[in-house]
mmCIF file of C-alpha atoms in Angstrom:
data_model
loop_
_atom_site.group_PDB
_atom_site.id
_atom_site.type_symbol
_atom_site.label_atom_id
_atom_site.label_comp_id
_atom_site.label_asym_id
_atom_site.label_seq_id
_atom_site.Cartn_x
_atom_site.Cartn_y
_atom_site.Cartn_z
ATOM 1 C CA MET A 76 -3.435 7.270 10.704
ATOM 2 C CA ARG A 77 -1.993 5.390 7.824
ATOM 3 C CA GLN A 78 1.413 6.364 6.477
ATOM 4 C CA ILE A 79 1.592 7.103 2.764
ATOM 5 C CA ILE A 80 4.672 6.896 0.606
ATOM 6 C CA TYR A 81 4.549 9.530 -2.224
ATOM 7 C CA ILE A 82 6.929 9.156 -5.132
ATOM 8 C CA LEU A 83 7.421 12.410 -6.862
ATOM 9 C CA LEU A 84 8.317 12.188 -10.585
ATOM 10 C CA PRO A 85 9.033 15.530 -12.329
ATOM 11 C CA ALA A 86 9.126 14.803 -16.032
ATOM 12 C CA TYR A 87 9.863 16.468 -19.331
ATOM 13 C CA ASN A 88 9.607 14.250 -22.406
ATOM 14 C CA GLU A 89 10.447 11.063 -20.493
ATOM 15 C CA GLU A 90 7.678 8.861 -21.671
ATOM 16 C CA LYS A 91 9.894 5.792 -22.597
ATOM 17 C CA ASN A 92 11.725 6.062 -19.323
ATOM 18 C CA LEU A 93 8.534 6.412 -17.210
ATOM 19 C CA ILE A 94 7.124 3.212 -18.717
ATOM 20 C CA LYS A 95 10.085 1.365 -17.273
ATOM 21 C CA ILE A 96 9.960 3.230 -13.902
ATOM 22 C CA PHE A 97 6.163 2.319 -13.574
ATOM 23 C CA LYS A 98 6.946 -1.265 -14.097
ATOM 24 C CA LYS A 99 9.549 -1.134 -11.324
ATOM 25 C CA ILE A 100 7.133 0.682 -9.084
ATOM 26 C CA LYS A 101 4.568 -2.015 -9.814
ATOM 27 C CA THR A 102 6.943 -4.615 -8.551
ATOM 28 C CA LEU A 103 7.674 -2.441 -5.419
ATOM 29 C CA THR A 104 4.018 -2.226 -4.608
ATOM 30 C CA LYS A 105 3.908 -6.042 -4.028
ATOM 31 C CA LEU A 106 5.903 -5.329 -0.936
ATOM 32 C CA GLN A 107 5.010 -1.775 -0.245
ATOM 33 C CA LYS A 108 1.241 -1.293 -0.490
ATOM 34 C CA ASN A 109 0.961 2.311 0.626
ATOM 35 C CA ILE A 110 2.464 3.886 -2.441
ATOM 36 C CA LYS A 111 1.158 6.830 -4.481
ATOM 37 C CA VAL A 112 2.797 8.342 -7.462
ATOM 38 C CA VAL A 113 2.765 12.035 -8.371
ATOM 39 C CA LEU A 114 3.670 12.627 -11.933
ATOM 40 C CA VAL A 115 4.252 16.249 -12.919
ATOM 41 C CA ASP A 116 4.476 16.724 -16.744
ATOM 42 C CA ASP A 117 6.335 19.903 -17.516
ATOM 43 C CA PHE A 118 4.662 20.455 -20.828
ATOM 44 C CA SER A 119 6.138 17.445 -22.552
ATOM 45 C CA SER A 120 5.896 17.183 -26.327
ATOM 46 C CA ASP A 121 5.990 13.337 -26.342
ATOM 47 C CA ASN A 122 3.073 11.102 -25.113
ATOM 48 C CA THR A 123 3.731 11.339 -21.354
ATOM 49 C CA GLU A 124 0.156 12.407 -20.861
ATOM 50 C CA ARG A 125 -1.077 9.055 -22.361
ATOM 51 C CA LEU A 126 0.458 7.270 -19.329
ATOM 52 C CA SER A 127 -2.026 8.985 -17.091
ATOM 53 C CA LYS A 128 -4.951 7.161 -18.822
ATOM 54 C CA LYS A 129 -3.718 3.726 -17.853
ATOM 55 C CA LYS A 130 -4.515 1.664 -14.703
ATOM 56 C CA TYR A 131 -1.754 0.807 -12.234
ATOM 57 C CA SER A 132 -1.351 -1.157 -9.082
ATOM 58 C CA PHE A 133 -0.649 2.225 -7.362
ATOM 59 C CA GLN A 134 -2.606 5.523 -7.338
ATOM 60 C CA LEU A 135 -1.431 7.983 -9.885
ATOM 61 C CA TYR A 136 -1.925 11.747 -9.650
ATOM 62 C CA TYR A 137 -1.066 13.461 -12.913
ATOM 63 C CA ILE A 138 -0.514 17.215 -13.256
ATOM 64 C CA ARG A 139 0.476 18.866 -16.518
ATOM 65 C CA HIS A 140 1.974 22.379 -16.762
ATOM 66 C CA LYS A 141 0.487 24.686 -19.526
ATOM 67 C CA PHE A 142 3.943 25.596 -20.481
ATOM 68 C CA ASN A 143 7.543 24.420 -19.717
ATOM 69 C CA LYS A 144 8.581 25.716 -16.280
ATOM 70 C CA GLY A 145 11.827 23.846 -15.619
ATOM 71 C CA LEU A 146 12.711 21.281 -12.950
ATOM 72 C CA SER A 147 12.587 23.512 -9.877
ATOM 73 C CA ILE A 148 8.985 24.701 -10.458
ATOM 74 C CA THR A 149 7.917 21.190 -11.550
ATOM 75 C CA MET A 150 9.147 19.856 -8.234
ATOM 76 C CA GLU A 151 7.284 22.607 -6.445
ATOM 77 C CA THR A 152 4.074 21.674 -8.235
ATOM 78 C CA GLY A 153 4.478 18.067 -7.112
ATOM 79 C CA PHE A 154 5.213 19.089 -3.435
ATOM 80 C CA ARG A 155 2.105 21.235 -3.379
ATOM 81 C CA GLU A 156 -0.074 18.474 -4.840
ATOM 82 C CA ILE A 157 1.211 16.222 -2.019
ATOM 83 C CA LEU A 158 0.546 18.947 0.610
ATOM 84 C CA LYS A 159 -3.177 18.749 -0.362
ATOM 85 C CA ARG A 160 -3.294 15.177 0.749
ATOM 86 C CA SER A 161 -0.535 14.497 3.142
ATOM 87 C CA ASN A 162 -0.484 13.893 6.936
ATOM 88 C CA GLU A 163 2.447 14.232 9.431
ATOM 89 C CA LYS A 164 3.537 10.585 9.056
ATOM 90 C CA ASP A 165 3.869 10.603 5.333
ATOM 91 C CA ILE A 166 7.077 10.207 3.409
ATOM 92 C CA VAL A 167 8.020 11.716 0.071
ATOM 93 C CA ILE A 168 10.509 10.165 -2.223
ATOM 94 C CA THR A 169 11.913 12.417 -5.033
ATOM 95 C CA LEU A 170 13.926 10.926 -7.937
ATOM 96 C CA ASP A 171 14.620 11.610 -11.558
ATOM 97 C CA SER A 172 12.318 10.335 -14.200
ATOM 98 C CA ASP A 173 15.095 9.215 -16.561
ATOM 99 C CA ASN A 174 15.273 5.686 -15.295
ATOM 100 C CA THR A 175 18.825 6.111 -13.754
ATOM 101 C CA HIS A 176 17.809 5.781 -10.067
ATOM 102 C CA PRO A 177 17.062 2.303 -8.758
ATOM 103 C CA ILE A 178 13.588 1.904 -7.443
ATOM 104 C CA SER A 179 14.563 -1.233 -5.596
ATOM 105 C CA ILE A 180 16.360 0.711 -2.805
ATOM 106 C CA ILE A 181 13.306 2.734 -1.816
ATOM 107 C CA PRO A 182 12.271 0.212 0.902
ATOM 108 C CA ARG A 183 15.615 0.555 2.524
ATOM 109 C CA MET A 184 15.229 4.349 2.399
ATOM 110 C CA ILE A 185 11.783 4.095 4.020
ATOM 111 C CA LYS A 186 13.072 1.802 6.643
ATOM 112 C CA LYS A 187 15.711 4.355 7.684
ATOM 113 C CA ILE A 188 13.127 7.044 7.935
ATOM 114 C CA ASP A 189 10.931 4.739 10.139
ATOM 115 C CA LYS A 190 14.028 4.150 12.460
ATOM 116 C CA GLY A 191 14.421 7.822 13.025
ATOM 117 C CA SER A 192 16.160 9.575 10.024
ATOM 118 C CA ASP A 193 14.482 12.742 8.848
ATOM 119 C CA ILE A 194 16.112 12.639 5.495
ATOM 120 C CA VAL A 195 17.662 9.690 3.553
ATOM 121 C CA ILE A 196 19.922 10.452 0.455
ATOM 122 C CA ALA A 197 20.877 7.895 -2.139
ATOM 123 C CA SER A 198 24.563 8.831 -2.193
ATOM 124 C CA ARG A 199 27.126 8.519 -4.834
ATOM 125 C CA PHE A 200 29.969 9.061 -2.389
ATOM 126 C CA VAL A 201 29.565 6.287 0.093
ATOM 127 C CA ALA A 202 31.038 2.791 0.008
ATOM 128 C CA SER A 203 29.473 0.356 -2.401
ATOM 129 C CA SER A 204 28.024 3.123 -4.544
ATOM 130 C CA LYS A 205 28.753 2.879 -8.339
ATOM 131 C CA ILE A 206 28.253 5.063 -11.296
ATOM 132 C CA THR A 207 28.036 3.805 -14.873
ATOM 133 C CA GLY A 208 27.527 5.550 -18.202
ATOM 134 C CA LEU A 209 28.699 9.025 -17.122
ATOM 135 C CA THR A 210 31.373 10.974 -18.810
ATOM 136 C CA LEU A 211 34.632 11.617 -16.928
ATOM 137 C CA TRP A 212 33.916 15.341 -17.212
ATOM 138 C CA ARG A 213 30.524 15.149 -15.596
ATOM 139 C CA HIS A 214 31.849 12.856 -12.887
ATOM 140 C CA SER A 215 34.656 15.237 -12.219
ATOM 141 C CA LEU A 216 32.282 18.137 -11.784
ATOM 142 C CA SER A 217 30.113 16.089 -9.310
ATOM 143 C CA ILE A 218 33.239 15.318 -7.235
ATOM 144 C CA GLY A 219 34.361 18.919 -7.268
ATOM 145 C CA ALA A 220 30.850 20.100 -6.233
ATOM 146 C CA LYS A 221 30.951 17.611 -3.370
ATOM 147 C CA TYR A 222 34.135 19.003 -1.817
ATOM 148 C CA LEU A 223 33.110 22.628 -2.192
ATOM 149 C CA PHE A 224 29.810 21.850 -0.512
ATOM 150 C CA LYS A 225 31.516 19.827 2.356
ATOM 151 C CA LEU A 226 34.059 22.711 2.887
ATOM 152 C CA LEU A 227 31.591 25.553 3.040
ATOM 153 C CA HIS A 228 28.451 23.836 4.328
ATOM 154 C CA PRO A 229 29.585 20.791 6.346
ATOM 155 C CA TYR A 230 26.931 18.640 8.048
ATOM 156 C CA ARG A 231 27.279 15.211 9.696
ATOM 157 C CA ASN A 232 26.612 12.225 7.506
ATOM 158 C CA LEU A 233 26.163 14.489 4.377
ATOM 159 C CA ASN A 234 28.291 13.718 1.415
ATOM 160 C CA ASP A 235 26.098 14.069 -1.593
ATOM 161 C CA TYR A 236 24.419 17.491 -1.746
ATOM 162 C CA THR A 237 23.182 17.432 -5.309
ATOM 163 C CA CYS A 238 21.618 14.028 -5.960
ATOM 164 C CA ASN A 239 17.770 14.312 -6.217
ATOM 165 C CA PHE A 240 17.060 10.697 -5.111
ATOM 166 C CA ARG A 241 15.959 11.221 -1.545
ATOM 167 C CA ALA A 242 13.393 10.355 1.073
ATOM 168 C CA TYR A 243 12.075 13.072 3.283
ATOM 169 C CA LYS A 244 9.661 13.317 6.206
ATOM 170 C CA PHE A 245 7.067 15.447 4.382
ATOM 171 C CA GLU A 246 6.742 17.710 7.429
ATOM 172 C CA LEU A 247 10.194 19.145 6.345
ATOM 173 C CA ILE A 248 9.047 19.879 2.859
ATOM 174 C CA LYS A 249 6.028 21.752 4.357
ATOM 175 C CA SER A 250 8.345 24.208 5.969
ATOM 176 C CA ILE A 251 9.969 24.997 2.562
ATOM 177 C CA LEU A 252 6.514 25.499 0.882
ATOM 178 C CA LYS A 253 5.841 28.476 3.265
ATOM 179 C CA ASP A 254 8.360 30.494 1.182
ATOM 180 C CA LYS A 255 6.501 31.258 -2.159
ATOM 181 C CA ASN A 256 9.713 32.316 -3.751
ATOM 182 C CA PHE A 257 11.884 29.296 -2.783
ATOM 183 C CA PHE A 258 11.626 27.459 -6.082
ATOM 184 C CA LYS A 259 11.784 30.495 -8.391
ATOM 185 C CA LYS A 260 14.781 31.173 -10.553
ATOM 186 C CA GLU A 261 16.314 27.853 -9.840
ATOM 187 C CA GLY A 262 17.070 24.821 -12.039
ATOM 188 C CA PHE A 263 18.807 21.557 -11.604
ATOM 189 C CA ASN A 264 20.419 22.948 -8.522
ATOM 190 C CA ILE A 265 17.157 22.772 -6.555
ATOM 191 C CA ALA A 266 18.146 19.517 -4.746
ATOM 192 C CA ALA A 267 21.210 21.315 -3.324
ATOM 193 C CA LYS A 268 19.189 24.349 -2.322
ATOM 194 C CA ILE A 269 16.596 22.111 -0.504
ATOM 195 C CA ILE A 270 19.338 20.336 1.581
ATOM 196 C CA LEU A 271 21.087 23.583 2.421
ATOM 197 C CA PHE A 272 17.868 25.205 3.560
ATOM 198 C CA LEU A 273 17.058 22.192 5.808
ATOM 199 C CA ILE A 274 20.390 21.713 7.417
ATOM 200 C CA ASN A 275 20.580 25.414 8.223
ATOM 201 C CA LYS A 276 17.024 25.605 9.560
ATOM 202 C CA TYR A 277 17.087 22.363 11.611
ATOM 203 C CA LYS A 278 20.381 22.017 13.483
ATOM 204 C CA ASN A 279 19.493 18.555 15.005
ATOM 205 C CA LEU A 280 18.341 17.112 11.625
ATOM 206 C CA SER A 281 18.898 13.419 11.429
ATOM 207 C CA LEU A 282 20.362 12.681 7.956
ATOM 208 C CA SER A 283 21.570 9.369 6.584
ATOM 209 C CA GLU A 284 22.961 8.165 3.152
ATOM 210 C CA VAL A 285 22.586 4.781 1.441
ATOM 211 C CA PRO A 286 24.689 3.571 -1.435
ATOM 212 C CA PHE A 287 23.228 3.016 -4.842
ATOM 213 C CA LYS A 288 24.131 2.294 -8.411
ATOM 214 C CA LEU A 289 23.623 5.272 -10.576
ATOM 215 C CA SER A 290 23.008 3.903 -14.179
ATOM 216 C CA TYR A 291 23.186 6.680 -16.870
ATOM 217 C CA ASN A 292 23.426 3.807 -19.487
ATOM 218 C CA TYR A 293 19.768 2.934 -18.623
ATOM 219 C CA LYS A 294 18.460 6.340 -19.747
ATOM 220 C CA ILE A 295 16.586 6.639 -22.923
ATOM 221 C CA GLY A 296 16.998 9.960 -24.677
ATOM 222 C CA GLU A 297 19.293 13.035 -24.153
ATOM 223 C CA SER A 298 19.795 14.808 -20.835
ATOM 224 C CA LYS A 299 17.665 17.795 -20.219
ATOM 225 C CA MET A 300 20.173 19.514 -17.998
ATOM 226 C CA LYS A 301 21.764 22.568 -19.382
ATOM 227 C CA LEU A 302 25.325 22.077 -17.912
ATOM 228 C CA SER A 303 26.675 25.691 -18.064
ATOM 229 C CA LYS A 304 23.456 27.014 -16.379
ATOM 230 C CA THR A 305 23.625 24.294 -13.688
ATOM 231 C CA ILE A 306 27.270 24.974 -12.843
ATOM 232 C CA PHE A 307 26.424 28.693 -12.545
ATOM 233 C CA LEU A 308 23.393 28.179 -10.311
ATOM 234 C CA THR A 309 25.223 25.664 -8.201
ATOM 235 C CA LEU A 310 28.221 27.893 -7.578
ATOM 236 C CA ARG A 311 26.008 30.866 -6.859
ATOM 237 C CA LEU A 312 24.271 28.674 -4.215
ATOM 238 C CA ILE A 313 27.550 27.478 -2.635
ATOM 239 C CA PHE A 314 29.239 30.981 -2.406
ATOM 240 C CA PHE A 315 26.265 33.178 -1.876
ATOM 241 C CA LYS A 316 24.869 31.061 0.948
ATOM 242 C CA SER A 317 28.228 30.704 2.538
ATOM 243 C CA HIS A 318 28.569 34.398 3.068
ATOM 244 C CA GLN A 319 25.213 35.060 4.681
#
């Protein structure tokens, strides 16, 4: 049974960034032939839909929401689309659609999965990682969240709880999809919720991190994240879960 690598791209008004991402994935497919891309368009008002009409060196699955549902539900839509097609050997890569995450490290992430890791996180908090183009305030919030998570939800080899750039054995995501309410009433905190669920459910989970360069200066357009809402949802997740 052939292993497939699914790249999940949740997108809202990211047409210009997606054009750049698709070019990078095209380069990646020269080395990694078994790649399929799932693009979930969260009712964009730009021309994201037009990208689904073009031909690529990889297979593209395009799903468009009938109204804007937010990042969490958009992630769920993508996972459920992959669920229809996946087998036990498949890997899913999640990343942002704003061109801030380097496609070039995906082969390294896949290799770590093939060598035994269940989850590989592109981490901002390991040696050799670098962040460019981020405000000091946002960077300080990320560091603060890191230490709160590590204090209340410690797990071996886990430093970055909130970065959405990850590789998973898809069998793990299947276990999350059994809960129909998991993705509801969440937002940009969903990456943290996923990792907390998995480290609590699977005590022997093999988790590893790889360094990467997070390049906010590559992003075209404004951030879609509502900062105050994200802070509230993240703090609720940290403290509510820690008292269960």
